[in-house]
PDB file of C-alpha atoms in Angstrom:
ATOM      1  CA  MET A   1      42.720 -24.399 -24.016  1.00 47.00           C
ATOM      2  CA  GLU A   2      39.885 -22.671 -21.697  1.00 55.00           C
ATOM      3  CA  ASN A   3      37.168 -19.903 -23.936  1.00 57.00           C
ATOM      4  CA  LYS A   4      38.148 -16.677 -21.905  1.00 61.00           C
ATOM      5  CA  ASP A   5      35.535 -15.667 -24.730  1.00 63.00           C
ATOM      6  CA  VAL A   6      32.548 -18.212 -23.156  1.00 64.00           C
ATOM      7  CA  ASP A   7      29.960 -16.399 -21.836  1.00 66.00           C
ATOM      8  CA  ARG A   8      28.702 -18.722 -18.759  1.00 70.00           C
ATOM      9  CA  ILE A   9      25.924 -16.283 -18.020  1.00 71.00           C
ATOM     10  CA  SER A  10      23.611 -16.366 -20.982  1.00 72.00           C
ATOM     11  CA  ASN A  11      24.734 -20.105 -20.592  1.00 65.00           C
ATOM     12  CA  LEU A  12      22.845 -20.716 -17.240  1.00 68.00           C
ATOM     13  CA  PRO A  13      19.168 -21.990 -17.369  1.00 70.00           C
ATOM     14  CA  ASP A  14      16.500 -19.225 -18.096  1.00 66.00           C
ATOM     15  CA  THR A  15      14.813 -19.821 -14.664  1.00 72.00           C
ATOM     16  CA  VAL A  16      18.762 -18.135 -13.042  1.00 74.00           C
ATOM     17  CA  LEU A  17      18.425 -15.587 -15.006  1.00 71.00           C
ATOM     18  CA  ASN A  18      15.120 -14.402 -14.756  1.00 68.00           C
ATOM     19  CA  HIS A  19      15.924 -14.730 -10.575  1.00 71.00           C
ATOM     20  CA  ILE A  20      18.797 -12.342 -11.495  1.00 72.00           C
ATOM     21  CA  LEU A  21      16.897  -9.952 -13.756  1.00 66.00           C
ATOM     22  CA  SER A  22      14.438 -10.120 -10.801  1.00 67.00           C
ATOM     23  CA  LEU A  23      17.127  -7.995  -8.097  1.00 69.00           C
ATOM     24  CA  LEU A  24      17.556  -5.272 -10.772  1.00 66.00           C
ATOM     25  CA  PRO A  25      15.720  -2.336 -10.650  1.00 68.00           C
ATOM     26  CA  MET A  26      13.530  -3.153 -13.756  1.00 67.00           C
ATOM     27  CA  LYS A  27      14.157   0.613 -16.007  1.00 67.00           C
ATOM     28  CA  THR A  28      18.521  -2.036 -15.501  1.00 71.00           C
ATOM     29  CA  ALA A  29      16.797  -5.374 -16.314  1.00 65.00           C
ATOM     30  CA  VAL A  30      14.891  -4.070 -19.906  1.00 65.00           C
ATOM     31  CA  ARG A  31      18.648  -2.867 -20.346  1.00 70.00           C
ATOM     32  CA  THR A  32      19.703  -6.491 -20.405  1.00 68.00           C
ATOM     33  CA  SER A  33      17.537  -6.563 -24.469  1.00 63.00           C
ATOM     34  CA  VAL A  34      20.393  -5.428 -26.576  1.00 59.00           C
ATOM     35  CA  LEU A  35      22.922  -7.928 -24.948  1.00 67.00           C
ATOM     36  CA  SER A  36      22.081 -10.928 -27.445  1.00 69.00           C
ATOM     37  CA  ARG A  37      19.029 -12.241 -28.789  1.00 71.00           C
ATOM     38  CA  ARG A  38      19.434 -14.466 -25.714  1.00 68.00           C
ATOM     39  CA  TRP A  39      18.142 -11.923 -23.694  1.00 70.00           C
ATOM     40  CA  ARG A  40      15.801  -9.984 -25.947  1.00 62.00           C
ATOM     41  CA  TYR A  41      12.632 -10.685 -23.995  1.00 64.00           C
ATOM     42  CA  LEU A  42      13.788 -12.865 -20.798  1.00 66.00           C
ATOM     43  CA  TRP A  43      13.015  -9.613 -18.898  1.00 68.00           C
ATOM     44  CA  ALA A  44       9.530  -9.284 -19.782  1.00 69.00           C
ATOM     45  CA  TYR A  45       9.458 -12.498 -17.600  1.00 71.00           C
ATOM     46  CA  ILE A  46      10.715 -11.558 -14.090  1.00 75.00           C
ATOM     47  CA  PRO A  47       8.212 -11.656 -11.871  1.00 77.00           C
ATOM     48  CA  ASN A  48       8.486  -8.435  -9.781  1.00 83.00           C
ATOM     49  CA  ILE A  49       6.846  -5.583 -11.747  1.00 84.00           C
ATOM     50  CA  ASP A  50       7.826  -1.916 -11.740  1.00 85.00           C
ATOM     51  CA  PHE A  51       6.581   0.322 -13.690  1.00 84.00           C
ATOM     52  CA  ASN A  52       7.157   4.609 -12.004  1.00 82.00           C
ATOM     53  CA  PHE A  53       6.090   6.507 -14.278  1.00 77.00           C
ATOM     54  CA  MET A  54       7.820   9.197 -12.084  1.00 73.00           C
ATOM     55  CA  GLU A  55      10.927   9.039 -13.304  1.00 68.00           C
ATOM     56  CA  LEU A  56       9.626   9.231 -16.946  1.00 65.00           C
ATOM     57  CA  THR A  57       8.219  13.079 -17.200  1.00 65.00           C
ATOM     58  CA  THR A  58       9.797  12.751 -20.387  1.00 65.00           C
ATOM     59  CA  LEU A  59       5.519  10.354 -21.709  1.00 70.00           C
ATOM     60  CA  THR A  60       3.118  11.310 -22.160  1.00 77.00           C
ATOM     61  CA  ARG A  61      -0.023   9.519 -20.956  1.00 78.00           C
ATOM     62  CA  LYS A  62      -1.039   7.350 -23.818  1.00 81.00           C
ATOM     63  CA  GLU A  63       2.809   7.028 -24.040  1.00 81.00           C
ATOM     64  CA  MET A  64       3.016   5.197 -20.816  1.00 81.00           C
ATOM     65  CA  VAL A  65      -0.408   3.277 -21.107  1.00 85.00           C
ATOM     66  CA  SER A  66       0.648   2.144 -24.060  1.00 85.00           C
ATOM     67  CA  VAL A  67       4.256   0.491 -22.739  1.00 80.00           C
ATOM     68  CA  VAL A  68       2.400  -1.256 -20.577  1.00 85.00           C
ATOM     69  CA  ASN A  69      -0.099  -2.650 -22.452  1.00 86.00           C
ATOM     70  CA  ARG A  70       3.292  -3.799 -24.842  1.00 82.00           C
ATOM     71  CA  PHE A  71       4.688  -5.182 -21.979  1.00 80.00           C
ATOM     72  CA  LEU A  72       1.602  -7.088 -20.595  1.00 83.00           C
ATOM     73  CA  GLN A  73       1.204  -8.867 -23.772  1.00 82.00           C
ATOM     74  CA  LEU A  74       4.460 -10.088 -23.513  1.00 75.00           C
ATOM     75  CA  ARG A  75       3.720 -11.559 -20.775  1.00 75.00           C
ATOM     76  CA  LYS A  76       0.122 -13.504 -20.598  1.00 68.00           C
ATOM     77  CA  GLU A  77       1.090 -16.365 -18.820  1.00 69.00           C
ATOM     78  CA  ILE A  78       3.097 -15.481 -16.345  1.00 75.00           C
ATOM     79  CA  GLN A  79       2.079 -14.971 -12.527  1.00 79.00           C
ATOM     80  CA  THR A  80       3.588 -11.521 -10.758  1.00 84.00           C
ATOM     81  CA  GLN A  81       4.367 -11.883  -7.448  1.00 89.00           C
ATOM     82  CA  ARG A  82       5.134  -7.610  -6.952  1.00 91.00           C
ATOM     83  CA  PHE A  83       2.816  -4.800  -9.342  1.00 92.00           C
ATOM     84  CA  HIS A  84       3.722  -1.596  -8.255  1.00 92.00           C
ATOM     85  CA  LEU A  85       2.902   1.179 -10.507  1.00 92.00           C
ATOM     86  CA  CYS A  86       3.154   5.294 -10.163  1.00 90.00           C
ATOM     87  CA  PHE A  87       0.517   6.451 -13.281  1.00 85.00           C
ATOM     88  CA  CYS A  88      -1.044   8.645 -12.555  1.00 80.00           C
ATOM     89  CA  PRO A  89      -4.947   8.511 -15.202  1.00 75.00           C
ATOM     90  CA  SER A  90      -7.450  10.634 -15.938  1.00 70.00           C
ATOM     91  CA  LYS A  91     -10.382  10.408 -16.601  1.00 67.00           C
ATOM     92  CA  LYS A  92      -9.856   9.247 -19.572  1.00 66.00           C
ATOM     93  CA  ILE A  93      -7.473   6.785 -19.379  1.00 72.00           C
ATOM     94  CA  SER A  94      -8.852   5.210 -16.791  1.00 77.00           C
ATOM     95  CA  PHE A  95      -9.820   1.991 -18.086  1.00 83.00           C
ATOM     96  CA  PRO A  96      -6.138   0.569 -20.010  1.00 87.00           C
ATOM     97  CA  VAL A  97      -5.040   1.023 -15.630  1.00 90.00           C
ATOM     98  CA  THR A  98      -8.484  -1.006 -15.023  1.00 92.00           C
ATOM     99  CA  LYS A  99      -7.308  -3.840 -17.125  1.00 92.00           C
ATOM    100  CA  TRP A 100      -3.474  -3.618 -15.611  1.00 92.00           C
ATOM    101  CA  ILE A 101      -4.721  -4.510 -12.496  1.00 94.00           C
ATOM    102  CA  ARG A 102      -7.793  -7.133 -13.578  1.00 94.00           C
ATOM    103  CA  PHE A 103      -4.847  -8.629 -15.402  1.00 91.00           C
ATOM    104  CA  ILE A 104      -3.131  -8.313 -12.588  1.00 92.00           C
ATOM    105  CA  THR A 105      -5.267  -9.851 -10.514  1.00 93.00           C
ATOM    106  CA  VAL A 106      -5.954 -12.886 -11.887  1.00 90.00           C
ATOM    107  CA  ARG A 107      -2.708 -13.818 -12.685  1.00 88.00           C
ATOM    108  CA  GLY A 108      -2.468 -14.225  -8.341  1.00 90.00           C
ATOM    109  CA  VAL A 109      -0.900 -11.245  -7.512  1.00 94.00           C
ATOM    110  CA  GLN A 110       0.851 -11.775  -4.519  1.00 96.00           C
ATOM    111  CA  GLU A 111       2.168  -7.764  -3.214  1.00 97.00           C
ATOM    112  CA  LEU A 112      -0.399  -4.998  -4.955  1.00 97.00           C
ATOM    113  CA  ASP A 113       1.669  -1.463  -4.753  1.00 97.00           C
ATOM    114  CA  LEU A 114      -0.984   1.308  -6.466  1.00 96.00           C
ATOM    115  CA  ASP A 115       0.035   5.267  -6.188  1.00 94.00           C
ATOM    116  CA  PHE A 116      -1.625   7.141  -8.084  1.00 90.00           C
ATOM    117  CA  THR A 117      -0.703  10.211  -7.040  1.00 81.00           C
ATOM    118  CA  TRP A 118      -2.049  13.048  -8.379  1.00 59.00           C
ATOM    119  CA  ARG A 119       2.426  14.756  -8.792  1.00 51.00           C
ATOM    120  CA  CYS A 120       2.133  14.939 -12.386  1.00 47.00           C
ATOM    121  CA  SER A 121       3.763  17.818 -14.150  1.00 43.00           C
ATOM    122  CA  ASP A 122       0.261  18.322 -15.644  1.00 44.00           C
ATOM    123  CA  LEU A 123      -1.760  18.124 -14.277  1.00 41.00           C
ATOM    124  CA  GLY A 124       0.816  21.891 -12.587  1.00 40.00           C
ATOM    125  CA  SER A 125       0.252  23.397  -9.499  1.00 38.00           C
ATOM    126  CA  LEU A 126      -0.358  21.882  -6.055  1.00 38.00           C
ATOM    127  CA  GLY A 127      -4.057  24.050  -5.697  1.00 38.00           C
ATOM    128  CA  SER A 128      -5.767  22.123  -9.096  1.00 40.00           C
ATOM    129  CA  PHE A 129      -5.859  18.880  -7.347  1.00 43.00           C
ATOM    130  CA  THR A 130      -9.068  18.301  -5.979  1.00 46.00           C
ATOM    131  CA  TRP A 131      -9.740  14.447  -4.235  1.00 44.00           C
ATOM    132  CA  ARG A 132     -12.840  14.814  -7.283  1.00 47.00           C
ATOM    133  CA  GLU A 133      -9.890  13.418  -9.497  1.00 65.00           C
ATOM    134  CA  GLN A 134      -8.950  10.308  -7.813  1.00 81.00           C
ATOM    135  CA  PHE A 135      -9.440   6.876  -9.844  1.00 89.00           C
ATOM    136  CA  LYS A 136     -11.038   4.466  -8.092  1.00 92.00           C
ATOM    137  CA  LEU A 137     -10.598   0.827  -7.401  1.00 94.00           C
ATOM    138  CA  PRO A 138     -11.936  -1.469  -9.148  1.00 94.00           C
ATOM    139  CA  CYS A 139     -14.034  -4.683  -7.301  1.00 94.00           C
ATOM    140  CA  PHE A 140     -12.288  -6.834  -7.666  1.00 94.00           C
ATOM    141  CA  VAL A 141      -9.041  -6.430  -6.667  1.00 96.00           C
ATOM    142  CA  PHE A 142     -11.502  -7.119  -3.276  1.00 94.00           C
ATOM    143  CA  ASN A 143     -11.768 -11.154  -4.540  1.00 92.00           C
ATOM    144  CA  CYS A 144      -8.128 -12.008  -5.234  1.00 94.00           C
ATOM    145  CA  PRO A 145      -7.569 -14.633  -3.506  1.00 94.00           C
ATOM    146  CA  THR A 146      -3.419 -13.961  -2.523  1.00 96.00           C
ATOM    147  CA  ILE A 147      -2.848 -10.516  -2.460  1.00 97.00           C
ATOM    148  CA  THR A 148      -0.290 -10.334   0.205  1.00 97.00           C
ATOM    149  CA  LEU A 149       0.319  -6.935   1.185  1.00 98.00           C
ATOM    150  CA  LEU A 150      -1.714  -3.375   0.042  1.00 98.00           C
ATOM    151  CA  LYS A 151      -0.414  -0.424  -0.236  1.00 98.00           C
ATOM    152  CA  LEU A 152      -2.664   2.209  -1.292  1.00 97.00           C
ATOM    153  CA  ASP A 153      -1.841   6.091  -2.542  1.00 95.00           C
ATOM    154  CA  PHE A 154      -4.741   8.455  -3.514  1.00 93.00           C
ATOM    155  CA  CYS A 155      -7.457   6.502  -4.787  1.00 93.00           C
ATOM    156  CA  VAL A 156     -10.817   5.815  -4.206  1.00 94.00           C
ATOM    157  CA  LEU A 157     -11.858   2.576  -2.269  1.00 96.00           C
ATOM    158  CA  SER A 158     -15.885   1.296  -1.634  1.00 93.00           C
ATOM    159  CA  LEU A 159     -15.526  -2.562  -0.478  1.00 94.00           C
ATOM    160  CA  PRO A 160     -18.721  -4.085  -2.401  1.00 91.00           C
ATOM    161  CA  SER A 161     -21.577  -5.144  -1.088  1.00 90.00           C
ATOM    162  CA  TYR A 162     -20.394  -9.404  -1.419  1.00 90.00           C
ATOM    163  CA  PHE A 163     -16.864  -9.027  -0.005  1.00 93.00           C
ATOM    164  CA  ASN A 164     -16.354 -11.663   1.856  1.00 90.00           C
ATOM    165  CA  GLY A 165     -12.161 -10.302   2.820  1.00 91.00           C
ATOM    166  CA  LEU A 166      -9.103 -10.779   1.754  1.00 95.00           C
ATOM    167  CA  ARG A 167      -7.775 -14.060   3.420  1.00 94.00           C
ATOM    168  CA  SER A 168      -4.499 -13.868   2.891  1.00 96.00           C
ATOM    169  CA  LEU A 169      -3.594 -10.321   3.309  1.00 97.00           C
ATOM    170  CA  LYS A 170      -1.393  -9.498   5.807  1.00 98.00           C
ATOM    171  CA  ILE A 171      -0.029  -6.086   4.714  1.00 98.00           C
ATOM    172  CA  LEU A 172      -2.367  -3.198   4.232  1.00 98.00           C
ATOM    173  CA  SER A 173      -1.027   0.201   4.492  1.00 98.00           C
ATOM    174  CA  LEU A 174      -3.649   3.504   3.065  1.00 98.00           C
ATOM    175  CA  SER A 175      -1.928   7.364   2.172  1.00 96.00           C
ATOM    176  CA  TYR A 176      -4.036  10.108   0.686  1.00 94.00           C
ATOM    177  CA  VAL A 177      -7.281   7.450   0.714  1.00 95.00           C
ATOM    178  CA  GLU A 178     -10.680   7.946   0.809  1.00 95.00           C
ATOM    179  CA  ILE A 179     -12.552   5.368   2.067  1.00 96.00           C
ATOM    180  CA  SER A 180     -14.862   4.952   4.895  1.00 96.00           C
ATOM    181  CA  ASP A 181     -14.990   4.335   8.617  1.00 97.00           C
ATOM    182  CA  GLU A 182     -17.579   1.882   7.897  1.00 95.00           C
ATOM    183  CA  SER A 183     -15.021   0.184   5.389  1.00 95.00           C
ATOM    184  CA  ILE A 184     -12.536   0.516   7.008  1.00 96.00           C
ATOM    185  CA  TRP A 185     -14.013  -1.806  10.123  1.00 94.00           C
ATOM    186  CA  ARG A 186     -15.499  -4.076   7.125  1.00 94.00           C
ATOM    187  CA  LEU A 187     -12.007  -3.925   5.701  1.00 95.00           C
ATOM    188  CA  ILE A 188     -10.066  -5.142   9.470  1.00 94.00           C
ATOM    189  CA  LEU A 189     -12.599  -7.109  10.777  1.00 93.00           C
ATOM    190  CA  ASN A 190     -13.122  -9.645   7.451  1.00 93.00           C
ATOM    191  CA  CYS A 191      -9.134  -9.978   7.018  1.00 94.00           C
ATOM    192  CA  PRO A 192      -7.909 -12.946   9.628  1.00 92.00           C
ATOM    193  CA  VAL A 193      -4.502 -12.785   9.466  1.00 96.00           C
ATOM    194  CA  LEU A 194      -3.578  -9.059   9.338  1.00 97.00           C
ATOM    195  CA  GLU A 195      -0.288  -7.626  11.328  1.00 97.00           C
ATOM    196  CA  SER A 196       0.574  -4.050   9.561  1.00 98.00           C
ATOM    197  CA  LEU A 197      -1.851  -1.414   9.538  1.00 98.00           C
ATOM    198  CA  SER A 198      -1.482   1.448   9.000  1.00 98.00           C
ATOM    199  CA  ILE A 199      -3.214   4.882   7.941  1.00 98.00           C
ATOM    200  CA  VAL A 200      -1.978   8.438   6.730  1.00 97.00           C
ATOM    201  CA  TYR A 201      -3.538  11.819   5.594  1.00 95.00           C
ATOM    202  CA  CYS A 202      -7.288   9.257   5.324  1.00 96.00           C
ATOM    203  CA  HIS A 203      -9.561  12.839   5.321  1.00 93.00           C
ATOM    204  CA  LEU A 204     -12.949  11.111   5.517  1.00 95.00           C
ATOM    205  CA  LEU A 205     -12.411   9.080   8.685  1.00 97.00           C
ATOM    206  CA  LYS A 206     -14.123   9.934  11.500  1.00 96.00           C
ATOM    207  CA  TYR A 207     -14.516   6.873  13.896  1.00 96.00           C
ATOM    208  CA  LEU A 208     -12.171   3.987  13.558  1.00 97.00           C
ATOM    209  CA  LYS A 209     -12.458   0.801  14.941  1.00 95.00           C
ATOM    210  CA  VAL A 210     -10.212  -1.633  15.237  1.00 94.00           C
ATOM    211  CA  SER A 211     -10.863  -4.494  17.078  1.00 89.00           C
ATOM    212  CA  GLY A 212     -12.663  -8.294  15.993  1.00 82.00           C
ATOM    213  CA  PRO A 213     -12.336 -11.939  16.882  1.00 81.00           C
ATOM    214  CA  GLY A 214      -9.732 -12.974  16.223  1.00 85.00           C
ATOM    215  CA  LEU A 215      -7.237  -9.817  14.811  1.00 89.00           C
ATOM    216  CA  MET A 216      -4.083 -11.057  14.704  1.00 93.00           C
ATOM    217  CA  LEU A 217      -2.592  -7.214  14.196  1.00 96.00           C
ATOM    218  CA  LYS A 218       0.872  -6.613  15.614  1.00 96.00           C
ATOM    219  CA  ARG A 219       1.552  -3.154  13.769  1.00 97.00           C
ATOM    220  CA  LEU A 220      -1.257   0.013  14.485  1.00 97.00           C
ATOM    221  CA  THR A 221       0.276   3.512  12.652  1.00 97.00           C
ATOM    222  CA  VAL A 222      -2.125   6.261  12.468  1.00 97.00           C
ATOM    223  CA  MET A 223      -1.273   9.621  11.328  1.00 96.00           C
ATOM    224  CA  SER A 224      -3.092  13.300  10.047  1.00 94.00           C
ATOM    225  CA  LEU A 225      -6.371  12.104   9.601  1.00 95.00           C
ATOM    226  CA  TRP A 226      -7.808  15.933  10.135  1.00 91.00           C
ATOM    227  CA  ASN A 227     -11.491  14.836  10.644  1.00 95.00           C
ATOM    228  CA  LEU A 228     -11.198  12.002  12.984  1.00 95.00           C
ATOM    229  CA  GLN A 229     -13.506  12.234  16.307  1.00 95.00           C
ATOM    230  CA  ALA A 230     -12.025   8.983  18.160  1.00 95.00           C
ATOM    231  CA  ILE A 231     -10.236   5.892  18.347  1.00 95.00           C
ATOM    232  CA  GLU A 232     -11.092   2.153  19.498  1.00 94.00           C
ATOM    233  CA  ILE A 233      -8.693  -0.120  20.195  1.00 94.00           C
ATOM    234  CA  ASP A 234      -9.461  -4.067  21.060  1.00 93.00           C
ATOM    235  CA  THR A 235      -6.823  -6.400  19.980  1.00 91.00           C
ATOM    236  CA  PRO A 236      -4.575  -8.691  22.471  1.00 91.00           C
ATOM    237  CA  SER A 237      -1.932  -9.409  19.962  1.00 94.00           C
ATOM    238  CA  LEU A 238      -1.222  -5.516  19.406  1.00 94.00           C
ATOM    239  CA  LEU A 239       2.284  -5.305  19.816  1.00 95.00           C
ATOM    240  CA  LEU A 240       3.259  -1.328  18.064  1.00 95.00           C
ATOM    241  CA  LEU A 241       1.277   1.201  18.396  1.00 95.00           C
ATOM    242  CA  GLN A 242       1.932   5.482  16.867  1.00 95.00           C
ATOM    243  CA  TYR A 243      -0.818   8.113  16.586  1.00 94.00           C
ATOM    244  CA  ASP A 244       0.244  11.080  15.553  1.00 93.00           C
ATOM    245  CA  GLY A 245      -2.214  13.681  15.058  1.00 92.00           C
ATOM    246  CA  LYS A 246      -5.171  16.083  16.338  1.00 89.00           C
ATOM    247  CA  MET A 247      -6.424  15.787  19.911  1.00 89.00           C
ATOM    248  CA  ILE A 248      -9.013  13.009  19.730  1.00 90.00           C
ATOM    249  CA  ASP A 249     -10.798   9.937  22.065  1.00 90.00           C
ATOM    250  CA  LEU A 250      -8.357   7.070  22.728  1.00 87.00           C
ATOM    251  CA  SER A 251     -10.507   4.321  23.696  1.00 89.00           C
ATOM    252  CA  PHE A 252      -7.757   1.092  24.846  1.00 88.00           C
ATOM    253  CA  LYS A 253     -10.043  -2.264  25.721  1.00 87.00           C
ATOM    254  CA  ASN A 254      -7.959  -5.191  25.540  1.00 86.00           C
ATOM    255  CA  ILE A 255      -4.300  -4.517  24.181  1.00 87.00           C
ATOM    256  CA  SER A 256      -2.489  -6.992  26.598  1.00 86.00           C
ATOM    257  CA  GLN A 257       0.520  -7.657  24.902  1.00 90.00           C
ATOM    258  CA  LEU A 258       1.651  -4.283  23.223  1.00 91.00           C
ATOM    259  CA  VAL A 259       5.059  -3.395  24.376  1.00 90.00           C
ATOM    260  CA  ASP A 260       5.970   0.187  22.466  1.00 91.00           C
ATOM    261  CA  ALA A 261       3.240   3.154  21.534  1.00 90.00           C
ATOM    262  CA  MET A 262       4.451   6.698  20.798  1.00 91.00           C
ATOM    263  CA  ILE A 263       1.417   8.775  20.565  1.00 89.00           C
ATOM    264  CA  ASN A 264       1.003  12.998  19.990  1.00 89.00           C
ATOM    265  CA  PHE A 265      -1.486  15.747  19.999  1.00 83.00           C
ATOM    266  CA  GLU A 266      -0.277  18.159  18.069  1.00 76.00           C
ATOM    267  CA  ASP A 267      -2.127  21.092  18.824  1.00 63.00           C
ATOM    268  CA  CYS A 268      -2.150  20.498  22.489  1.00 59.00           C
ATOM    269  CA  GLN A 269      -2.871  23.428  23.958  1.00 54.00           C
ATOM    270  CA  GLU A 270      -5.286  23.731  26.181  1.00 47.00           C
ATOM    271  CA  ALA A 271      -4.599  22.881  29.734  1.00 40.00           C
ATOM    272  CA  GLU A 272      -7.063  21.246  30.403  1.00 43.00           C
ATOM    273  CA  TRP A 273      -7.873  18.962  27.723  1.00 44.00           C
ATOM    274  CA  CYS A 274      -4.932  18.835  27.833  1.00 49.00           C
ATOM    275  CA  GLY A 275      -4.710  17.117  31.783  1.00 47.00           C
ATOM    276  CA  ASP A 276      -6.952  14.842  30.790  1.00 50.00           C
ATOM    277  CA  HIS A 277      -5.628  13.231  27.865  1.00 49.00           C
ATOM    278  CA  LYS A 278      -3.037  12.742  30.090  1.00 48.00           C
ATOM    279  CA  LYS A 279      -3.859  10.850  33.140  1.00 42.00           C
ATOM    280  CA  THR A 280      -5.398   9.324  29.805  1.00 47.00           C
ATOM    281  CA  ILE A 281      -2.411   8.234  28.187  1.00 51.00           C
ATOM    282  CA  ARG A 282      -0.547   8.040  32.144  1.00 43.00           C
ATOM    283  CA  THR A 283      -3.484   5.546  33.197  1.00 42.00           C
ATOM    284  CA  PHE A 284      -2.724   3.100  30.052  1.00 52.00           C
ATOM    285  CA  THR A 285       0.412   3.125  30.377  1.00 47.00           C
ATOM    286  CA  CYS A 286       1.214   2.020  33.593  1.00 44.00           C
ATOM    287  CA  HIS A 287      -1.736  -0.742  33.720  1.00 45.00           C
ATOM    288  CA  ASP A 288       0.379  -3.701  34.920  1.00 42.00           C
ATOM    289  CA  SER A 289      -1.439  -5.647  33.060  1.00 44.00           C
ATOM    290  CA  TYR A 290       0.509  -3.846  29.864  1.00 50.00           C
ATOM    291  CA  ARG A 291       3.988  -4.912  29.147  1.00 52.00           C
ATOM    292  CA  LEU A 292       5.249  -1.864  28.042  1.00 53.00           C
ATOM    293  CA  ARG A 293       9.323  -1.510  27.171  1.00 53.00           C
ATOM    294  CA  SER A 294       8.574   1.908  25.474  1.00 52.00           C
ATOM    295  CA  ILE A 295       6.322   5.343  25.246  1.00 53.00           C
ATOM    296  CA  SER A 296       6.769   8.270  23.779  1.00 55.00           C
ATOM    297  CA  SER A 297       3.927  11.416  23.610  1.00 54.00           C
ATOM    298  CA  GLY A 298       4.517  14.488  21.882  1.00 53.00           C
ATOM    299  CA  TYR A 299       2.855  16.813  25.730  1.00 47.00           C
ATOM    300  CA  LEU A 300       3.861  14.592  28.110  1.00 44.00           C
TER     301      LEU A 300
END
């Protein structure tokens, strides 16, 4: 007679159990450690790491640092596919964060999602936030050849002079990132397989140039760059364009494959300026070489 008390799941190979745990939220995966001695450390071997300390508001920064340090000590020889960190470092606790990122990048991380948000209980109200409090992304990140997705929120990004490109990067998302016109252009130029670029609330940018030989960009999203004055787009592979923000100069050169576009000028009030930009956009949308299926605009 078959024994109904046999724990068939626990008898599965580690690789199978690790795959099962990787499909669970990290908090749930950690809780499996109390099931039995067999499960005690299995959660530490999952390929995807998610530390969202916005959900653990009862912990102090020092306690958060201790949690991550202990976890990474358990997986010294384990590669990480995805690393997500939502944490608000202070000046005193920036060094441990830098060590975490180095630990992950030298182990071939593919998807790196770093959110250094200011929305922490001990930072007070929104009015206390300044750009000086932002975490500066370490330069060694730009030496990681395995990164395919890079998502950054609330940090300072300054490319090193020796930057030679992220050759595997396909998706780049920047939100509330302090970055210069030159750095964003060098990033675009030296990421040859980049397919998706999103830039939101990056207020230092004034002139955005999206062009380069062999650029494979297919999706471009630009939103709420309030100091932006002009965009130049020259990328024949572009399929989708979304712009939402102030009135700026738009320069379209080679966008022959574009099929979907949404352009919204939020401050379109003066009739003369609106008229000039309407003409620009209408010329752009009606050009015979473009294959637009749809376009929408906040003022057309």
